[in-house]
Coordinates of C-alpha atoms in Angstrom, one line a residue:
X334 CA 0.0 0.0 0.0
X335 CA 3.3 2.8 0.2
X336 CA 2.9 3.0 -2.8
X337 CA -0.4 4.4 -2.8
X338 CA 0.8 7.5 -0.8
X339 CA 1.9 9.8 -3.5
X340 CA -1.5 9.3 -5.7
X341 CA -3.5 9.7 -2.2
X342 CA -1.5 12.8 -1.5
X343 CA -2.2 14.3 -4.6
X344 CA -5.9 13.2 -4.6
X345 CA -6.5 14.7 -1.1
X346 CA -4.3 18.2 -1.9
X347 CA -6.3 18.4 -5.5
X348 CA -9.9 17.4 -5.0
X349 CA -9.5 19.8 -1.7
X350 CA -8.4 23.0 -4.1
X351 CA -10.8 21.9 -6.6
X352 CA -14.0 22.2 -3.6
X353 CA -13.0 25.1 -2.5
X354 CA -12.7 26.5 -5.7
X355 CA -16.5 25.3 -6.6
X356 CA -17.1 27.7 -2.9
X357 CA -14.5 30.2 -2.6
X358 CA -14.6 32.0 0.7
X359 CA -15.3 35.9 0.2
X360 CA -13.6 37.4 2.4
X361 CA -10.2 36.3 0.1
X362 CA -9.4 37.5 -2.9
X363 CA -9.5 34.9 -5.8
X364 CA -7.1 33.6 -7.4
X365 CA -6.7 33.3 -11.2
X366 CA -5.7 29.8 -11.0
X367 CA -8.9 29.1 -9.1
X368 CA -11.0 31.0 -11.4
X369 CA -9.6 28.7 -14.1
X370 CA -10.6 25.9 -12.2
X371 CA -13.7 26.6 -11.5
X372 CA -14.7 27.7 -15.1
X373 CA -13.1 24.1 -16.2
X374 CA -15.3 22.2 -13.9
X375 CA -17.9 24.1 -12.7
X376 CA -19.8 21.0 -11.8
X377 CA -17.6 19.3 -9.5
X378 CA -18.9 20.0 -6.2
X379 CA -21.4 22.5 -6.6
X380 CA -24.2 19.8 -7.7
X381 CA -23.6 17.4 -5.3
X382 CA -23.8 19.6 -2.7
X383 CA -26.9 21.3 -3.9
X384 CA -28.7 17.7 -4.1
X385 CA -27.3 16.9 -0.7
X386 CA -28.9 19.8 0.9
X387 CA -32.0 19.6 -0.7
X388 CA -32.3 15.8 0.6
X389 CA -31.6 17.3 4.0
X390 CA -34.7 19.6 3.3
X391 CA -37.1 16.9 1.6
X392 CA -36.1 14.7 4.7
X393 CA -36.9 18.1 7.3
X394 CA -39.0 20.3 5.6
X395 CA -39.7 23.5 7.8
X396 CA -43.4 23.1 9.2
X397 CA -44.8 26.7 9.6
X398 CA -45.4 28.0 13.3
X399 CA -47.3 31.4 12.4
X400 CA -49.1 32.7 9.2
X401 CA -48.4 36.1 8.6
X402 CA -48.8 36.3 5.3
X403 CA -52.1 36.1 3.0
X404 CA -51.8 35.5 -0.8
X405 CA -54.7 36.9 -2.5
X406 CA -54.3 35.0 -5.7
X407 CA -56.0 36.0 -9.2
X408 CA -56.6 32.0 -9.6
X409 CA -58.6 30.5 -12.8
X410 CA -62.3 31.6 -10.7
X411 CA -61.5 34.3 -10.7
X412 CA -60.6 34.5 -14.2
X413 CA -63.4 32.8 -15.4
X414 CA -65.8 35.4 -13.4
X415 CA -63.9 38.7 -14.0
X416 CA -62.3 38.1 -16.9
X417 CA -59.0 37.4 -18.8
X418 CA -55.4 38.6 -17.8
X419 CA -54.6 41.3 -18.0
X420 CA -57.1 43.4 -16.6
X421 CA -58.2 47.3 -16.9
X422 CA -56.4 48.6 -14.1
X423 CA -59.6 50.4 -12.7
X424 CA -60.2 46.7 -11.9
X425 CA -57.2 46.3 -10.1
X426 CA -57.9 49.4 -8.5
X427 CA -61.4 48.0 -6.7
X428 CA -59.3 44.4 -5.8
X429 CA -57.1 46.9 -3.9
X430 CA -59.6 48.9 -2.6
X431 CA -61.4 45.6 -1.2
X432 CA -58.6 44.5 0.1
X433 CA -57.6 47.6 2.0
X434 CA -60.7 47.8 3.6
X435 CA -60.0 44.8 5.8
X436 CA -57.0 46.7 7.1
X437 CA -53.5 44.8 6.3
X438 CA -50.4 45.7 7.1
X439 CA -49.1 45.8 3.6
X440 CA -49.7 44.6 0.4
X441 CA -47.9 43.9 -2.2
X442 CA -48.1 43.3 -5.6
X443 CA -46.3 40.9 -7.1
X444 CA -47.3 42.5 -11.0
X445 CA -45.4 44.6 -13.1
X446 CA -46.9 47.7 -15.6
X447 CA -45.0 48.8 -17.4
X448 CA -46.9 50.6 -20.2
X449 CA -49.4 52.9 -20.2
X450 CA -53.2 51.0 -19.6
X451 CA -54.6 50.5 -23.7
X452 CA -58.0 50.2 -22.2
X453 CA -58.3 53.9 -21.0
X454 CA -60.7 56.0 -21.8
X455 CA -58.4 58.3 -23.8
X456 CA -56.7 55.4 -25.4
X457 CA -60.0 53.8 -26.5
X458 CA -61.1 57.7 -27.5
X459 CA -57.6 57.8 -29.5
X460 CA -58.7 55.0 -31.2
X461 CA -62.5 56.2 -32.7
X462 CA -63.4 57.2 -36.0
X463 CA -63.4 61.1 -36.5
X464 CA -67.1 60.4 -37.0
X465 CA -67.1 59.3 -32.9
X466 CA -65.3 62.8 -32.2
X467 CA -68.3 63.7 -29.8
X468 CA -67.7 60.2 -27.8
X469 CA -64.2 60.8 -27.9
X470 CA -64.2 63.8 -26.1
X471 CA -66.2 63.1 -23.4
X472 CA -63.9 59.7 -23.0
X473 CA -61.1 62.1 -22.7
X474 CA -63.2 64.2 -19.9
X475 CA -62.8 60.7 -17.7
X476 CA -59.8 59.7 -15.6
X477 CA -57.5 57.2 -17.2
X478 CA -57.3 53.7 -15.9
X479 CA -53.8 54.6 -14.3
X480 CA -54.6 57.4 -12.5
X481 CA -57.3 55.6 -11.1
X482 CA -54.8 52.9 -9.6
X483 CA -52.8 55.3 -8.9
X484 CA -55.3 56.6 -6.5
X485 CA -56.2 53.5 -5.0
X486 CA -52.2 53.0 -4.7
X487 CA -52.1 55.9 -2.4
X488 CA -54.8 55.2 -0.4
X489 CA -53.5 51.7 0.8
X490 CA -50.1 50.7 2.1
X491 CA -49.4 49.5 -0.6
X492 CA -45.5 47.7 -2.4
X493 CA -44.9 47.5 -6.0
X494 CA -42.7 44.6 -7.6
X495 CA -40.0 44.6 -10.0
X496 CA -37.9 42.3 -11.6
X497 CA -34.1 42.9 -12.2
X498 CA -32.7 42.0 -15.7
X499 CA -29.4 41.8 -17.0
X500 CA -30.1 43.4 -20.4
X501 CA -32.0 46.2 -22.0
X502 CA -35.9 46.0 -23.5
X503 CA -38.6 48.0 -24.3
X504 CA -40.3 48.8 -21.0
X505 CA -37.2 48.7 -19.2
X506 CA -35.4 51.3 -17.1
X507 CA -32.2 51.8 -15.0
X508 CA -34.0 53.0 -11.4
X509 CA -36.3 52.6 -9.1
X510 CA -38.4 54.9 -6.5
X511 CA -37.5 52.6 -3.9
X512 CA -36.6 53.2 -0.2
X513 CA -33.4 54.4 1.4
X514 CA -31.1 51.5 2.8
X515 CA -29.1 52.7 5.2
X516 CA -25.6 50.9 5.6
X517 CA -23.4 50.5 8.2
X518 CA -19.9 49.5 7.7
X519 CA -18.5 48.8 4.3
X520 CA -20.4 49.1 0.7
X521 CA -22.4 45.6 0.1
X522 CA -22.2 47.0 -3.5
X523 CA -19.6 44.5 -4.9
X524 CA -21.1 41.1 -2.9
X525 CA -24.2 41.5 -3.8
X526 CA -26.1 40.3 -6.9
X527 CA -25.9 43.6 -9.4
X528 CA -28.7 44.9 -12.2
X529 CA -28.3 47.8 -14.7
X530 CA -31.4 47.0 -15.2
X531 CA -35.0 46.8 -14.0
X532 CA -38.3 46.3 -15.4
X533 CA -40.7 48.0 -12.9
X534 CA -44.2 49.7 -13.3
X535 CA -45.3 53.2 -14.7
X536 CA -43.5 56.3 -12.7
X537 CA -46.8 57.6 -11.9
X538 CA -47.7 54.6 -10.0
X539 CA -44.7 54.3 -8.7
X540 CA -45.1 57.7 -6.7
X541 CA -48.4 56.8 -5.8
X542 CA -47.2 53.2 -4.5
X543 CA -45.4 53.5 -0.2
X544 CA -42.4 51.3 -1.8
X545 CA -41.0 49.3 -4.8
X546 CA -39.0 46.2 -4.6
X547 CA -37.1 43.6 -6.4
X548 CA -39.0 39.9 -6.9
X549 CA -36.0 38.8 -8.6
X550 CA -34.6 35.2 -6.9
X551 CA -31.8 33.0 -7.6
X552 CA -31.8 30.4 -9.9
X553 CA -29.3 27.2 -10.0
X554 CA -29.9 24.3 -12.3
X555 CA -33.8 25.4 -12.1
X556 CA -34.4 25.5 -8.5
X557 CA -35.1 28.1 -5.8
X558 CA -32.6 27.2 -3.0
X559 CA -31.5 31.2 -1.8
X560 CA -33.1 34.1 -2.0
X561 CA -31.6 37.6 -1.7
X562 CA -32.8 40.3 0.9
X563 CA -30.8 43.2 -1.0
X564 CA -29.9 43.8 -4.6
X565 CA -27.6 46.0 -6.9
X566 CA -29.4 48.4 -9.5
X567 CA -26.5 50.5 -10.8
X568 CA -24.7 52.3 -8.3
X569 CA -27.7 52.1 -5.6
X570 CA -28.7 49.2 -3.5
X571 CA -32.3 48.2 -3.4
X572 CA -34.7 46.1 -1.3
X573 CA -36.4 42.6 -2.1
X574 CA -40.0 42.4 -1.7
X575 CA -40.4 40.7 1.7
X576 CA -38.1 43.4 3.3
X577 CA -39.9 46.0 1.9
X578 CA -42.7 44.6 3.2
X579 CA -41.9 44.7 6.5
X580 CA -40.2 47.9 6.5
X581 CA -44.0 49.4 5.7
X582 CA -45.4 47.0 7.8
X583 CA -43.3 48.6 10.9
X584 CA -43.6 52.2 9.5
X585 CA -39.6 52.2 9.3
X586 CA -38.0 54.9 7.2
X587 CA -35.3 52.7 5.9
X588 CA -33.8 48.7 5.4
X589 CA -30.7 48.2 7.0
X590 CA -27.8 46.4 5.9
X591 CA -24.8 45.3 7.9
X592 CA -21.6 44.8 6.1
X593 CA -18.2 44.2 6.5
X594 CA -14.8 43.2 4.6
X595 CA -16.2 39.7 4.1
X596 CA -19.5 40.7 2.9
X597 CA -23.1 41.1 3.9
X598 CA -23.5 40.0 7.4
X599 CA -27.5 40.7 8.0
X600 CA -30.1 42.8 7.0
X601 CA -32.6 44.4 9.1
X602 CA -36.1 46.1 10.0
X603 CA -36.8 48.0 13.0
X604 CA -36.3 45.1 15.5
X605 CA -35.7 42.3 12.9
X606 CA -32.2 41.4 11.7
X607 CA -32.0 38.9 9.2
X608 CA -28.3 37.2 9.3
X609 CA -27.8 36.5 5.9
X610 CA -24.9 35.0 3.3
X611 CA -22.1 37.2 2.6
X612 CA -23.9 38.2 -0.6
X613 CA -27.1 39.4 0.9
X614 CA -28.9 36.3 0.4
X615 CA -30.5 33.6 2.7
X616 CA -31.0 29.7 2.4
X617 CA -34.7 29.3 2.5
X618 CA -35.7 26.3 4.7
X619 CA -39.0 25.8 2.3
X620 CA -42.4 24.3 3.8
X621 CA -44.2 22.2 2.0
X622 CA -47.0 23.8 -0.3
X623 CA -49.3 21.3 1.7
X624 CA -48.6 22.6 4.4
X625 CA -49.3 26.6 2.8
X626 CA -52.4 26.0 1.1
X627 CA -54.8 28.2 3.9
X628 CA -52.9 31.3 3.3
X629 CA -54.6 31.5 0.1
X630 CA -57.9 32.9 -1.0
X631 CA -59.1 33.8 -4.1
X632 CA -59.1 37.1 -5.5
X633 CA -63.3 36.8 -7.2
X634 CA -64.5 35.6 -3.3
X635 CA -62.4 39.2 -2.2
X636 CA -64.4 41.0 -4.5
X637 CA -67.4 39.5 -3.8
X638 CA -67.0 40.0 0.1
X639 CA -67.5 36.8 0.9
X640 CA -63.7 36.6 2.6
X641 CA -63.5 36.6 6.6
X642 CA -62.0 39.5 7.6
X643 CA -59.7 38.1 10.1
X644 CA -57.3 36.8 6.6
X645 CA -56.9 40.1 5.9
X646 CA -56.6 42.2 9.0
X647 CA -53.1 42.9 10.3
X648 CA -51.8 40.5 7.5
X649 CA -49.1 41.0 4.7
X650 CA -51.1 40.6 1.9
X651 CA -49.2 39.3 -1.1
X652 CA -51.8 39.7 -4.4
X653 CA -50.3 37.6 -7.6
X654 CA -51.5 35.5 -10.7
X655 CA -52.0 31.8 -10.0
X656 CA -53.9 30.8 -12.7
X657 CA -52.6 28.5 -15.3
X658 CA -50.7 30.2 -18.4
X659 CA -50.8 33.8 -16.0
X660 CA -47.9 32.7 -13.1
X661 CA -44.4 31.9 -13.4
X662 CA -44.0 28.5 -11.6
X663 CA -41.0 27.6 -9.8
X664 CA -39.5 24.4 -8.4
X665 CA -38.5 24.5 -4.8
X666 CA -35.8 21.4 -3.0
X667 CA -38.8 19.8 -2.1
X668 CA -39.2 19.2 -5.9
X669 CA -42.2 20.9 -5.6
X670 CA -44.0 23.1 -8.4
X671 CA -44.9 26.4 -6.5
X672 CA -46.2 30.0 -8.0
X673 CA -43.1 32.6 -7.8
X674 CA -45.4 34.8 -5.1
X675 CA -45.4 31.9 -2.8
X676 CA -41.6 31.9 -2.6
X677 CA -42.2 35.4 -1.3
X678 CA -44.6 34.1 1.3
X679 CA -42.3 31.3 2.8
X680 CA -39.8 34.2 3.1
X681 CA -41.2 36.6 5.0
X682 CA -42.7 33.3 7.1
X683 CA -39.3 32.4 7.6
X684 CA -38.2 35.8 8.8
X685 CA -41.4 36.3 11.3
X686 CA -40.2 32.7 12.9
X687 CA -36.8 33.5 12.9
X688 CA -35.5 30.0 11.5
X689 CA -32.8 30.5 8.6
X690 CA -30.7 27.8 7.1
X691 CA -27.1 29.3 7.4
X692 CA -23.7 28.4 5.5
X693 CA -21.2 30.8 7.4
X694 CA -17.3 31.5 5.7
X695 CA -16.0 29.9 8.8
X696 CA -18.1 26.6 7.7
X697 CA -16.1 26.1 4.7
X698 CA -12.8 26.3 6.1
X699 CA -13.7 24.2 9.1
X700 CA -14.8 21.3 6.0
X701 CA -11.8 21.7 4.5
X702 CA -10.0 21.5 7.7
X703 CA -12.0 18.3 8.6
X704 CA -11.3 17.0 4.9
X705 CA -7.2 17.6 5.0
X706 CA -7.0 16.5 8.9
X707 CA -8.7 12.7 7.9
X708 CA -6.8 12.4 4.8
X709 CA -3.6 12.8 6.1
X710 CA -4.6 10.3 8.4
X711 CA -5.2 7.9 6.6
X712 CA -2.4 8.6 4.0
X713 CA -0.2 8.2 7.4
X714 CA -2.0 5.2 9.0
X715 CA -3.5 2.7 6.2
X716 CA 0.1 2.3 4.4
X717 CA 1.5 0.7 8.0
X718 CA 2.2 -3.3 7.4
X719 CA 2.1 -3.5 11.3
X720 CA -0.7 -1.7 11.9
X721 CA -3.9 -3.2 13.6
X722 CA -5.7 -1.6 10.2
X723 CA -3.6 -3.9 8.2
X724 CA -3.8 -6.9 10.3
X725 CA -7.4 -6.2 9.8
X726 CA -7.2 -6.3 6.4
X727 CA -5.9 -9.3 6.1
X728 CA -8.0 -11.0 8.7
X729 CA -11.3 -9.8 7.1
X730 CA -10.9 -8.3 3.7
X731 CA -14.1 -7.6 2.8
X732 CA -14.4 -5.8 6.2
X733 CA -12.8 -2.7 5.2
X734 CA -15.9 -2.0 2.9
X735 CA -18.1 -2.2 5.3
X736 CA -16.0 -0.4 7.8
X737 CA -15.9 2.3 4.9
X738 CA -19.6 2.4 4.4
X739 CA -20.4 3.0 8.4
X740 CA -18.0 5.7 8.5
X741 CA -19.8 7.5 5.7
X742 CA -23.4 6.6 7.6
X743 CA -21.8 8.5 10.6
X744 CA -20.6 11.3 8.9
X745 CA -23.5 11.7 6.6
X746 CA -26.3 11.4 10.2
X747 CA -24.0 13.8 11.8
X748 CA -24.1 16.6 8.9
X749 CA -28.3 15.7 9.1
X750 CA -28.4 15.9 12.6
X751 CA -26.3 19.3 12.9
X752 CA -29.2 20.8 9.9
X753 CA -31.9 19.5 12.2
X754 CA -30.0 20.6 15.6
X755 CA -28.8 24.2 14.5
X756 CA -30.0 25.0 10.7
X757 CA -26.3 24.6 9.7
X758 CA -25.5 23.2 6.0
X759 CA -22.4 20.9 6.3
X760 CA -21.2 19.5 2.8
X761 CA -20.9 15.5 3.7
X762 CA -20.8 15.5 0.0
X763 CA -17.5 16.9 -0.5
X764 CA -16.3 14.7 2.6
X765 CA -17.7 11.4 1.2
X766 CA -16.1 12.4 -2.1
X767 CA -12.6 13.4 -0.9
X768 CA -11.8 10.9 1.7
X769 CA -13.2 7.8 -0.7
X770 CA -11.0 9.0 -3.3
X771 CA -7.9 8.9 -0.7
X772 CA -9.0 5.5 0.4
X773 CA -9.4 4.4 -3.1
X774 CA -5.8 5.0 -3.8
X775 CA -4.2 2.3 -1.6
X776 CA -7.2 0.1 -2.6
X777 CA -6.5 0.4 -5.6
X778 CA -2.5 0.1 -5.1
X779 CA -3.2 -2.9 -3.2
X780 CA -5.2 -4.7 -5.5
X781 CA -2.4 -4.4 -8.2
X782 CA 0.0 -5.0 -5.8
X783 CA -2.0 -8.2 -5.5
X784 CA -2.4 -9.0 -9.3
X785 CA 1.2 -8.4 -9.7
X786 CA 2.0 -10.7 -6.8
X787 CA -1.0 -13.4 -8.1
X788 CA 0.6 -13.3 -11.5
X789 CA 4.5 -14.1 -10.4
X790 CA 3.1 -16.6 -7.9
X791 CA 1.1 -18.5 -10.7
X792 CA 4.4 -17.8 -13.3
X793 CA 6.6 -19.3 -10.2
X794 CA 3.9 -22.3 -9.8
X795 CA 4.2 -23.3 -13.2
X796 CA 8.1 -22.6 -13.7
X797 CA 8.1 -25.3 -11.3
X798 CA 5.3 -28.0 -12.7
X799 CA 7.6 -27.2 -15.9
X800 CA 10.7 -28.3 -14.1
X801 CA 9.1 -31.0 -12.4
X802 CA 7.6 -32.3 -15.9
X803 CA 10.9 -32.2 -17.7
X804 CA 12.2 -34.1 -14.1
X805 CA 10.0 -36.9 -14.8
X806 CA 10.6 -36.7 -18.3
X807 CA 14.4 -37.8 -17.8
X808 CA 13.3 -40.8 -14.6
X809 CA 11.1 -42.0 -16.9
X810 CA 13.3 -42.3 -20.0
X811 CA 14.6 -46.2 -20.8
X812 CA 18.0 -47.1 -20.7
X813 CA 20.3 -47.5 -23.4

């Protein structure tokens, strides 16, 4: 097996660069080298550490403690009864207006407008025959379908969405009416995900809306997994929806961000503080849309009246499409289809019970130091000839596997149990893979060793039955 030792050694020392590479700690600067390697194999770790944690999730799914959050959704009823998507905005205007009646905290609206509202009566009166120039004037007399939002905007405490996009359109633009953040310590600017531009609603409802906010969230391989509190929009840092949210919901004049050399640290309202990733982002510990499905009630029975006032009073009110062809659909770790504004809603959840999933910098380096601490171990111990390892070995070879196989049990319950126990991520991925690869290498030595030694042992075996034929040969020969 010594001769294992310089493969293992380079195993442990590469595979250990190449994860930390897929995960490079903030607070250092990169390396070139390591940008290399990642951009070479950008999948080495990265995957099977996302589908690690999501097990840990599908095994522990959060269950929800308190529902703060009601999601009045524009579902296929109500479709069917007030009509397609999109609507005149003077309807959206009375679904506020009913809504703000019950008295939430907030709401916001998880809908963007871009362009001016084609259904107005000045656009319809733009659009008559000179013949209809009587009708069109008194059309033009009437308040436009905007303005009439607009209105209901600033009656109710209400929080417009955007979404942040990397490129330039038609509708889009490069800021936003949105709160002061206030920061203390260093600029999150250059940790945190960054937009030049957004694609937000009409500046007049924008002034007549309490906030704006980004409902942009992170996407890897297709799934939702973190979701950031702050974002970059040029050289000005704005607010995600939920924080926004409960910044109007507290009647605070700003979102605060705390920041330092390694990034962001947390992100706060009022009394809240949100410890966060050093990009500004949390790891959401998703419940299960089963578990969700009374926070919902449809837009049409709002309308109607026929909604108990007690969903709506003192809630944060989340209003968005959920009818089919109409929502964006996303897929959680649970492997669950879910509309985007219910992503939202397990956020803010998530904040009001104070349980985060958390990957700190330190929790890296203590992996790694884990990782290199084992392996040289083993590179030290499992080469000894006189070692009680080896003895064992010899005594039960097959045992080694199944030695093998408990230790990666134990480490693999123990990463599980410290999610369960303190909402820590621990990559038992990257462990399993590292270690098994070091251990591989004097398997794998071994076994040639073997072959080699099974091969001169069955050469020497019949070098002798050779000799011994040709011996016989001669006895056997008559005599002259």
């Amino acid at each position: 097996m010594i001769q294992g030792r310089p493969m293992a050694l380079i195993m442990l020392f590469g595979l250990s660069l190449l994860n930390l590479s897929s995960e490079w700690p903030s607070n250092l600067t990169r390396p070139a080298f390591v940008t290399t390697l990642d951009e070479t194999l950008p999948d080495s770790f990265k995957t099977a550490r996302q589908l690690l944690f999501d097990q840990y999730q599908r095994h522990y799914p959060r269950i929800p403690t308190a529902q703060p959050v009601t999601i009045v959704e524009i579902d296929e009823e109500t479709l069917a009864t007030v009509g397609q998507w999109p609507w005149p905005r003077n309807r959206l205007a009375g679904l506020i207006d009913a809504i703000a009646a019950q008295k939430p905290l907030a709401i916001g609206l998880d809908i963007y407008m871009p362009e001016p509202d084609q259904t107005s009566p000045d656009k319809v009166a733009d659009n008559l025959p000179t013949s209809a120039a009587r009708l069109a004037a008194e059309l033009r007399t009437l308040p436009s379908h905007d303005a009439i939002l607009a209105q209901s905007l600033r009656a109710a405490p209400t929080i417009l969405g955007a979404a942040a996009l990397d490129h330039a359109a038609f509708t889009t633009r490069t800021d936003l009416r949105s709160a002061p953040i206030l920061v203390h310590g260093t600029d999150p600017l250059h940790n945190v995900p960054r937009y030049e531009f957004v694609l937000a609603s009409l500046p007049q409802l924008q002034d007549a809306a309490h906030g704006q906010a980004m409902l942009s969230v992170a996407l890897e391989q297709g799934v939702v997994r973190h979701i950031p509190l702050i974002m970059g929009l040029g050289e000005k840092v704005v607010p995600s929806l939920p924080m926004e949210m409960l910044r109007l919901a507290t009647d605070s004049s700003a979102v605060e961000v705390f920041a330092n050399s390694s990034g962001v640290q947390a992100v706060g309202v009022a009394d809240v503080l949100v410890p966060t990733q050093p990009g500004g982002d949390i790891w959401l510990h998703f419940a299960s849309i089963r578990s969700t499905l009374g926070r919902y009630v449809s837009a049409r029975d709002v309308l109607q009246g026929k909604v108990d006032p007690e969903r709506i009073r003192n809630k944060l009110v989340l209003v968005g499409l959920t009818g089919a062809g109409v929502t964006d659909m996303r897929t959680t770790p649970l492997g669950e289809l879910v509309p985007g504004i219910e992503i939202q809603a397990q956020v803010i959840e998530s904040i009001f019970e104070g349980r985060f999933l958390r990957r700190p910098t330190w929790l890296k380096w203590a992996e790694s130091a884990l990782i290199m601490a084992f392996g040289l171990l083993i590179v030290w111990y499992v080469p000894r000839k006189n070692s009680r390892f080896a003895a064992f070995i010899r005594a039960v070879p097959k045992g080694t596997a199944f030695a093998g196989l408990l230790l990666h049990l134990a480490n693999l319950l123990c990463c599980y149990y410290i999610f369960i126990r303190f909402g820590l991520l621990v990559d038992a991925a990257a462990i399993f893979i590292i270690l098994s690869a070091v251990m591989g290498c004097f398997f794998s030595s071994a076994l040639l060793h073997a072959q080699e030694q099974a091969k001169a042992e069955a050469a020497q075996a019949a070098e002798r039955e050779d000799e011994s034929s040709r011996k016989d040969s001669r006895g056997n020969a008559p005599l002259p």
